[in-house]
Amino acid sequence: MPTPSDERLSPSGIPLREVYRPADVTGSYDESLGDPGAYPFTRGVQRSMYRGRTWTMRQYAGFGTAAETNERFRHLLGAGQTGLSVAFDLPTQMGIDSDSPRAQGEVGRVGVAIDTVEDLHELLRDLPLDQVSTSMTINATASTLLAMYLVVAEERGISASQVSGTIQNDLLKEYIARGTYIYPPGPSLRLIADIFRYCAAEVPNWNPISISGYHIREAGATAVQELAFTFANTVEYVERAIAAGLAVDSFAPRLSFFFAAHNDLFEEVAKFRAARRLYARLMRERFGASTRSCRLRFHTQTGGVTLTAQQPLNNVVRVTVQALAATLGGTQSLHTNGYDEALALPTEQAATLALRTQQIVAYESGLTGTVDPLAGSYYVEALTDALEAQAMELLAKVDALGGAERAIAAGFFQDEIARSAYAHQMRVESGETVVVGVNQFGDGADPPIIPSPDYSRLESEQVARLREVKSTRDAARVERALQALGIAAESYADDANDAHDAQGAHGADAVPGSGAAGSLPPLMPLIVEAVRARASVGEISDTLQSRWSVYRPA
């Protein structure tokens, strides 16, 4: 038996043996692993994985104005990036126009400012929307940004069936960890179900949601909590969609996910493998989904919270380890952080090096020579088993509370994450967890200073563009579109759906396709029409807010 000083734990608190042997791995090959592309997809969702094609290299970018962001996208595509990923500023995420007093000082600071479809036209100028997929990290205003993307394509002669991409659209994790929510959970979840329906019918190659464990992990969660809470939210979304009258196999194949990759290489690889198996079993056993609907497709981003302002070049090594974890774990898409992102928005040099990191892993490391190269490692398989088992235990606790929405209202997720974040910080401060260049191996140098853009100038230019659009559009058409949207939105409000919500998605009386949620009028076509009329993000948000109110945490 090891002495206490010999005990080792993974970052999630899983006890680690000195040596792993065959007896430490449970389950048969067919039951627990299976071949790549076969249920339960532990080894990957495609048979050939990266032998057939490498993961999508999708670098996240958003800089002040649409024109600046377009320039960065064109640079990255020219450098070999294979997908787009858009970061929006906080006013856009919160449904606030750039000319609002509430937006002052925030326009363009952490992403691109988008007020009307004209801004999105500029953002996507000369980019081949029928050839490249676009991911948009947007949640409370996801329906509006999706509508804008489709109108841009339409006005360029590209049909909705030709575009592909993803909106994050994951409101539950906003209440848990990130905070860019606007409306209460009830109408937000009904709108998400409406987006599922609209995409299934009109935009078949679009992922209507990216259910995010990344932001949960960034808030301080462990790998186990990242899995459990992501899939608890998934259950809530799937049950809401079924209650709205959708068959699970009509939308589940387009569900997508977003996870973090942190520094512990083997736990992270095991986490991704456990995630695929857990999701496959959850979808089949709880929802009776087809095998096609049991495939977990996910994007990965290297861990933002792992980056340090001290000795920032060390982040190049951290990002490389995390990229290896994501790709050894079988991700479908990857963003690698720039080494300077703990200091400012990434410079062009840092963003290019981050992309080159992916390319070197893909084309020089030998990683793509075979599928799931760490399979059969007694250590990796035991970690995969342990992570899945512990995540299932935590998921059962959420079920016992009545599901994700009720667990959020009770503060369960928030309290669990806060405890994990505090424990991690105490380990860093004590030196038990080593952060190179921070609590060990420091050099005493101050972090470098990266010049900031002139945000005052940027804001005034963005406000001028918005006012130009508002002064030249057909005001009567905008008013009609917003009025029609507001009337339809009234039926999504909580007081109009008390009977449905009182049953709860987890209640014994909930019947798929029954209740108020199954007969709600579609909102997405009305949002698309408002966007065509040049209604702004803020005007559409205010229209919905006037019917649904604003969410205030208890």
XYZ file of C-alpha atoms in Angstrom:
554
model
C 0.000 0.000 0.000
C 1.314 3.474 -0.807
C 2.048 5.839 2.018
C 0.139 9.136 2.071
C 3.153 10.936 0.602
C 3.068 8.537 -2.363
C -0.574 9.236 -3.205
C -1.153 10.867 -6.557
C -4.443 12.269 -7.777
C -5.521 13.430 -11.211
C -6.768 17.048 -11.416
C -10.304 15.642 -10.989
C -9.279 13.835 -7.812
C -9.094 10.334 -9.300
C -6.518 8.237 -7.384
C -3.648 7.191 -9.636
C -1.877 3.839 -9.318
C 1.860 3.513 -9.666
C 1.403 0.877 -12.377
C -1.702 -0.138 -14.345
C -2.386 -3.747 -15.337
C -5.088 -5.569 -17.348
C -7.227 -6.111 -14.238
C -7.602 -2.337 -13.852
C -9.626 -2.123 -17.070
C -13.290 -3.145 -16.995
C -15.678 -4.187 -19.740
C -15.197 -6.136 -22.939
C -13.839 -4.655 -26.143
C -17.212 -4.654 -27.925
C -19.116 -3.298 -24.905
C -16.737 -0.548 -23.793
C -14.651 0.275 -26.858
C -15.736 -1.081 -30.200
C -14.078 -0.151 -33.445
C -13.874 3.503 -34.492
C -17.116 4.627 -36.083
C -19.137 1.995 -34.207
C -21.286 2.309 -31.074
C -20.409 3.341 -28.338
C -17.881 5.445 -30.302
C -15.244 5.433 -27.553
C -12.564 5.263 -30.236
C -14.035 7.936 -32.516
C -17.173 8.839 -34.445
C -15.733 8.071 -37.885
C -14.200 4.790 -38.985
C -11.052 6.338 -40.428
C -10.912 9.525 -38.284
C -7.845 11.616 -39.227
C -6.625 9.078 -41.794
C -9.612 10.195 -43.856
C -9.375 13.936 -43.092
C -7.810 15.988 -40.349
C -9.866 17.902 -37.825
C -11.150 21.360 -38.809
C -8.650 24.034 -37.801
C -10.968 26.789 -36.655
C -9.243 29.773 -35.029
C -11.485 32.054 -32.947
C -11.275 35.754 -33.846
C -13.160 39.001 -33.377
C -11.590 42.457 -33.470
C -13.518 45.644 -32.884
C -14.991 46.255 -36.301
C -16.307 43.891 -38.931
C -13.687 45.099 -41.417
C -10.788 44.320 -39.043
C -12.187 40.881 -38.290
C -12.665 40.155 -41.991
C -8.993 41.008 -42.509
C -7.921 38.548 -39.769
C -10.158 35.813 -41.220
C -8.680 36.290 -44.671
C -5.162 36.095 -43.209
C -5.942 32.876 -41.320
C -7.623 31.243 -44.322
C -4.595 32.167 -46.393
C -2.385 30.548 -43.732
C -4.292 27.267 -44.005
C -7.169 27.595 -41.539
C -10.116 25.432 -42.605
C -13.059 26.982 -40.687
C -14.189 30.341 -39.297
C -15.015 31.126 -35.665
C -16.465 34.498 -34.646
C -16.037 36.236 -31.289
C -18.607 38.977 -30.625
C -18.285 41.949 -28.301
C -20.326 42.035 -25.087
C -23.014 44.475 -26.324
C -23.765 42.161 -29.265
C -23.891 39.156 -26.926
C -26.225 41.025 -24.551
C -28.565 42.375 -27.229
C -27.453 46.003 -26.829
C -26.844 48.254 -29.836
C -23.559 50.147 -30.076
C -25.358 53.508 -29.802
C -26.942 52.602 -26.459
C -25.556 54.303 -23.320
C -25.302 50.792 -21.836
C -22.748 49.855 -24.516
C -20.448 52.802 -23.847
C -16.867 51.688 -23.264
C -17.535 48.081 -24.334
C -18.003 48.356 -28.106
C -15.546 46.070 -29.896
C -13.471 45.310 -26.792
C -13.649 41.514 -26.580
C -14.874 40.735 -30.068
C -16.497 42.197 -33.128
C -19.417 44.639 -32.867
C -22.421 43.568 -34.953
C -25.511 45.792 -34.930
C -27.255 45.064 -38.238
C -26.982 42.652 -41.121
C -24.865 45.254 -42.918
C -22.124 44.657 -40.331
C -22.279 40.924 -40.963
C -22.074 41.550 -44.704
C -18.794 43.377 -44.047
C -17.535 40.694 -41.652
C -18.078 37.993 -44.293
C -17.047 40.038 -47.333
C -15.465 37.865 -50.073
C -15.523 34.755 -47.864
C -16.913 31.614 -49.565
C -19.935 30.876 -47.366
C -20.908 27.873 -49.473
C -17.449 26.326 -48.986
C -16.345 27.172 -45.435
C -18.226 26.506 -42.187
C -18.642 29.252 -39.611
C -18.962 28.924 -35.860
C -20.474 31.820 -33.916
C -19.984 32.039 -30.155
C -23.331 33.673 -29.441
C -26.069 32.643 -27.039
C -28.867 34.965 -25.914
C -28.933 36.620 -29.367
C -28.097 33.447 -31.292
C -31.387 33.446 -33.190
C -30.701 36.961 -34.504
C -27.125 36.252 -35.565
C -28.188 33.032 -37.297
C -30.905 35.005 -39.113
C -28.315 37.595 -40.151
C -25.970 34.923 -41.477
C -28.774 33.412 -43.556
C -29.822 36.818 -44.909
C -26.210 37.595 -45.891
C -26.077 34.284 -47.765
C -29.489 34.890 -49.345
C -28.514 38.367 -50.547
C -25.375 36.882 -52.092
C -27.400 34.239 -53.959
C -26.469 31.336 -51.644
C -29.326 29.176 -50.386
C -29.773 28.149 -46.752
C -29.161 24.531 -47.741
C -25.660 25.462 -48.964
C -24.347 27.056 -45.764
C -22.881 25.186 -42.820
C -21.846 26.205 -39.353
C -22.789 26.377 -35.705
C -24.349 28.797 -33.258
C -23.439 28.180 -29.643
C -27.008 28.921 -28.449
C -26.378 27.246 -25.064
C -28.245 29.387 -22.530
C -28.116 26.965 -19.617
C -24.350 27.260 -19.299
C -24.737 31.045 -19.342
C -26.811 30.850 -16.159
C -24.230 28.468 -14.677
C -20.880 29.931 -15.618
C -20.648 32.733 -18.163
C -23.366 35.310 -17.563
C -24.327 36.600 -21.033
C -28.006 35.798 -20.605
C -30.917 38.180 -21.211
C -34.229 36.379 -20.837
C -35.474 33.903 -18.195
C -34.874 30.171 -18.789
C -38.458 29.351 -19.800
C -38.796 31.438 -22.974
C -35.084 30.957 -23.730
C -35.511 27.185 -23.824
C -38.647 27.480 -25.972
C -36.780 29.666 -28.450
C -33.949 27.116 -28.583
C -36.469 24.382 -29.440
C -37.853 26.630 -32.184
C -34.325 27.070 -33.596
C -33.919 23.266 -33.603
C -37.137 22.963 -35.609
C -36.210 25.736 -38.042
C -32.724 24.395 -38.750
C -33.981 20.850 -39.249
C -36.435 22.130 -41.877
C -34.552 25.004 -43.517
C -30.805 24.815 -42.773
C -29.967 21.105 -42.824
C -26.183 21.534 -42.602
C -26.271 23.909 -39.636
C -25.691 22.852 -36.030
C -28.410 24.674 -34.053
C -26.536 24.407 -30.750
C -23.046 23.822 -29.398
C -23.544 22.556 -25.870
C -20.583 23.922 -23.993
C -18.500 22.294 -21.330
C -15.705 24.731 -22.157
C -17.120 27.666 -20.223
C -18.056 25.417 -17.317
C -14.418 24.294 -17.188
C -13.187 27.885 -17.508
C -15.259 28.783 -14.438
C -13.282 26.285 -12.349
C -14.951 22.911 -12.925
C -13.024 19.652 -12.976
C -13.017 17.347 -15.995
C -15.684 15.211 -14.289
C -17.914 18.243 -13.692
C -17.337 19.431 -17.252
C -18.748 16.142 -18.552
C -21.592 15.765 -16.071
C -22.902 19.312 -16.284
C -22.605 19.467 -20.082
C -24.672 16.319 -20.445
C -27.172 17.421 -17.786
C -27.788 20.492 -19.938
C -28.027 18.230 -22.990
C -30.778 16.183 -21.372
C -32.731 19.387 -20.674
C -32.434 20.579 -24.284
C -33.377 17.199 -25.751
C -36.387 16.832 -23.469
C -37.554 20.341 -24.280
C -37.275 19.661 -28.003
C -39.202 16.396 -27.687
C -41.881 18.174 -25.633
C -42.120 20.739 -28.447
C -43.133 17.945 -30.802
C -39.798 17.059 -32.423
C -38.735 13.457 -32.899
C -35.316 12.927 -31.344
C -33.753 11.677 -34.565
C -34.957 14.768 -36.452
C -32.574 17.062 -34.562
C -30.108 15.004 -32.493
C -27.698 14.275 -35.392
C -27.047 18.045 -35.613
C -26.340 18.563 -31.899
C -22.737 19.623 -31.408
C -20.545 20.118 -28.367
C -17.683 22.295 -27.181
C -15.078 21.129 -24.665
C -11.887 22.469 -23.118
C -8.451 20.886 -23.320
C -6.277 21.410 -20.247
C -2.745 20.449 -19.298
C -3.035 16.923 -17.861
C -2.533 15.073 -21.129
C -3.831 11.655 -20.139
C -6.852 12.788 -18.122
C -7.896 15.044 -20.989
C -7.548 12.277 -23.594
C -9.561 9.964 -21.329
C -12.183 12.683 -20.820
C -12.893 12.991 -24.540
C -13.107 9.209 -24.945
C -15.394 8.924 -21.898
C -17.556 11.745 -23.269
C -18.289 9.857 -26.488
C -19.214 6.658 -24.667
C -21.305 8.394 -22.018
C -23.220 10.404 -24.613
C -23.864 7.371 -26.824
C -25.279 5.389 -23.925
C -27.307 8.350 -22.663
C -28.948 9.008 -26.025
C -29.728 5.355 -26.707
C -30.853 4.313 -23.229
C -32.744 7.445 -22.179
C -34.168 8.664 -25.487
C -34.164 5.602 -27.748
C -32.128 7.509 -30.308
C -30.792 5.850 -33.431
C -27.104 5.052 -33.708
C -26.617 8.100 -35.943
C -27.980 10.319 -33.149
C -25.545 8.802 -30.631
C -22.414 10.221 -32.265
C -20.800 12.931 -30.143
C -19.324 15.587 -32.439
C -17.355 18.296 -30.688
C -15.102 21.299 -31.075
C -12.249 21.836 -28.627
C -10.466 24.969 -27.493
C -7.264 24.945 -25.508
C -7.733 26.212 -21.959
C -7.898 29.972 -21.612
C -7.528 29.813 -17.825
C -4.305 27.836 -18.187
C -2.543 30.715 -19.958
C -0.240 32.896 -17.877
C 0.697 36.541 -18.253
C 4.076 35.722 -16.691
C 6.588 34.261 -19.150
C 3.924 34.170 -21.912
C 6.080 32.150 -24.324
C 5.590 29.196 -21.964
C 2.006 29.196 -23.240
C 3.247 27.888 -26.588
C 4.207 24.651 -24.824
C 0.978 24.486 -22.829
C -1.096 24.944 -25.983
C 0.877 22.217 -27.765
C 0.218 19.714 -24.958
C -3.469 20.645 -24.973
C -3.674 20.331 -28.755
C -2.199 16.843 -28.467
C -4.789 15.959 -25.827
C -7.647 17.161 -28.032
C -6.459 15.346 -31.148
C -5.392 12.157 -29.375
C -8.877 12.317 -27.845
C -10.535 12.521 -31.276
C -11.910 16.070 -31.588
C -13.617 17.099 -34.846
C -12.529 20.730 -34.671
C -9.880 22.669 -32.752
C -8.938 26.204 -31.759
C -5.469 26.725 -30.310
C -4.983 29.852 -28.187
C -2.357 32.454 -28.971
C 0.435 32.630 -26.424
C -0.332 36.303 -25.673
C -4.068 35.909 -24.947
C -3.570 36.332 -21.191
C -2.441 39.873 -22.029
C -4.678 41.061 -24.873
C -6.449 39.985 -28.038
C -3.935 37.787 -29.901
C -1.532 39.491 -32.250
C -1.329 38.282 -35.828
C 2.024 36.625 -35.057
C 0.610 34.734 -32.065
C -2.527 33.671 -33.947
C -0.434 32.389 -36.857
C 1.860 30.426 -34.524
C -1.204 28.910 -32.827
C -2.439 27.721 -36.228
C 1.025 26.432 -37.123
C 0.943 24.403 -33.877
C -2.105 22.521 -35.168
C -0.532 22.029 -38.559
C 2.681 20.601 -37.093
C 0.666 18.204 -34.921
C -1.376 17.171 -37.959
C 1.382 16.828 -40.534
C 4.636 16.204 -38.661
C 3.899 14.373 -35.404
C 2.666 11.048 -36.807
C -0.494 11.351 -34.723
C -2.804 10.882 -37.718
C -1.251 7.584 -38.802
C -3.737 5.431 -36.904
C -7.069 5.915 -35.145
C -7.136 6.318 -31.345
C -3.433 5.544 -30.849
C -3.677 5.467 -27.032
C -6.410 2.814 -26.986
C -5.408 -0.242 -25.023
C -3.213 1.684 -22.615
C -4.198 0.255 -19.251
C -3.814 3.729 -17.737
C -5.880 5.564 -20.364
C -8.623 2.925 -20.363
C -8.824 2.931 -16.548
C -9.013 6.734 -16.526
C -11.712 6.633 -19.213
C -13.754 4.210 -17.084
C -13.293 6.301 -13.929
C -14.222 9.592 -15.580
C -17.364 8.105 -17.119
C -18.436 6.505 -13.832
C -17.914 9.661 -11.769
C -19.651 11.851 -14.362
C -22.646 9.482 -14.349
C -22.848 9.724 -10.545
C -22.880 13.511 -10.711
C -25.424 13.476 -13.537
C -27.694 11.321 -11.356
C -27.588 14.038 -8.678
C -28.811 16.593 -11.217
C -31.609 14.217 -12.260
C -32.614 13.871 -8.610
C -32.968 17.664 -8.383
C -35.369 17.629 -11.342
C -32.989 18.357 -14.191
C -30.641 21.135 -15.237
C -33.053 24.081 -15.104
C -34.108 23.291 -11.550
C -30.543 22.493 -10.484
C -29.477 25.914 -11.782
C -32.304 27.597 -9.851
C -31.146 25.755 -6.724
C -27.552 26.908 -7.271
C -26.263 23.327 -7.445
C -23.983 23.730 -10.465
C -22.680 27.068 -9.279
C -21.842 25.798 -5.784
C -20.099 22.674 -7.067
C -17.956 24.668 -9.497
C -17.124 27.311 -6.886
C -15.845 24.639 -4.504
C -13.662 23.089 -7.212
C -12.292 26.471 -8.275
C -11.447 27.365 -4.678
C -9.732 24.036 -4.054
C -7.649 24.446 -7.221
C -6.596 27.962 -6.262
C -5.552 26.783 -2.804
C -3.377 24.078 -4.397
C -1.737 26.663 -6.645
C -1.099 29.053 -3.782
C 0.374 26.298 -1.605
C 2.600 25.123 -4.460
C 1.014 21.658 -4.500
C -0.055 22.377 -8.085
C 2.887 23.780 -10.010
C 2.371 26.571 -12.545
C 5.707 27.147 -14.241
C 6.747 30.782 -14.194
C 4.066 31.681 -11.638
C 4.491 29.777 -8.369
C 7.736 28.053 -9.365
C 10.586 28.912 -11.740
C 9.671 32.586 -11.870
C 12.124 35.192 -13.161
C 10.692 38.280 -11.466
C 10.029 40.024 -14.783
C 6.836 42.002 -15.292
C 4.461 40.704 -17.963
C 4.946 42.447 -21.314
C 2.573 45.233 -22.311
C 0.727 44.917 -25.611
C -0.665 48.207 -27.009
C -4.458 48.447 -27.126
C -6.492 49.765 -30.069
C -8.111 53.188 -29.887
C -11.470 51.944 -28.627
C -12.999 55.441 -28.452
C -12.425 55.941 -32.173
C -13.655 52.430 -32.932
C -16.854 53.025 -30.938
C -17.649 56.335 -32.615
C -17.156 54.797 -36.073
C -19.404 51.842 -35.226
C -22.133 54.141 -33.878
C -21.943 56.205 -37.067
C -22.393 53.073 -39.222
C -25.410 51.997 -37.184
C -27.043 55.407 -37.432
C -26.473 55.435 -41.184
C -28.367 52.151 -41.545
C -31.201 53.363 -39.320
C -31.533 56.608 -41.286
C -31.752 54.928 -44.705
C -33.909 51.846 -44.023
C -37.696 51.552 -44.452
C -38.799 52.459 -40.918
C -42.389 51.322 -41.475
C -41.218 47.890 -42.632
C -39.030 47.570 -39.546
C -41.931 48.519 -37.288
C -44.250 45.961 -38.905
C -41.646 43.217 -38.607
C -40.940 43.937 -34.937
C -44.642 44.171 -34.118
C -45.322 40.760 -35.699
C -42.378 39.293 -33.790
C -43.608 40.740 -30.507
C -47.124 39.361 -30.934
C -45.811 35.853 -31.653
C -43.314 36.049 -28.794
C -46.041 36.655 -26.235
C -47.008 32.979 -26.367
C -43.435 32.017 -25.395
C -43.583 33.978 -22.137
C -43.569 32.104 -18.836
C -47.103 33.118 -17.817
C -48.435 31.632 -21.075
C -46.757 28.299 -20.413
C -47.257 27.711 -16.692
C -49.053 24.414 -17.241
C -46.237 22.979 -19.317
C -43.502 24.170 -16.982
C -45.337 23.037 -13.858
C -45.097 19.476 -15.137
C -41.405 19.964 -15.832
C -39.458 18.156 -18.477
C -38.567 15.468 -15.931
C -42.097 15.099 -14.539
C -43.987 11.839 -14.868
C -46.876 13.624 -16.598
C -44.775 15.195 -19.338
C -45.872 13.819 -22.696
C -43.677 14.396 -25.741
C -45.381 16.699 -28.216
C -48.142 17.734 -25.820
C -48.772 20.950 -23.936
C -48.262 24.580 -24.836
C -44.738 24.115 -26.118
C -45.931 21.814 -28.915
C -48.176 24.491 -30.440
C -46.101 27.659 -30.196
C -45.928 29.825 -33.335
C -42.515 29.778 -35.043
C -40.332 32.775 -34.219
C -37.331 32.186 -36.485
C -39.059 33.209 -39.759
C -40.195 36.430 -38.065
C -36.676 37.162 -36.823
C -35.338 36.548 -40.339
C -37.882 39.019 -41.738
C -36.909 41.639 -39.135
C -33.263 41.208 -40.113
C -34.117 41.588 -43.808
C -35.807 44.886 -42.928
C -32.527 45.991 -41.239
C -33.809 45.786 -37.665
C -30.868 45.854 -35.282
C -29.720 43.282 -32.745
C -30.836 45.621 -29.967
C -34.266 46.261 -31.448
C -34.991 42.552 -31.861
C -33.716 41.852 -28.353
C -35.780 44.676 -26.866
C -38.885 43.333 -28.610
C -38.418 39.908 -27.036
C -37.424 41.403 -23.701
C -40.613 43.479 -23.586
C -42.621 40.234 -23.697
C -40.347 37.966 -21.657
C -38.687 40.278 -19.102
C -35.067 39.968 -17.957
C -33.578 37.105 -15.967
C -32.514 38.005 -12.438
C -30.603 35.295 -10.514
C -32.089 34.482 -7.112
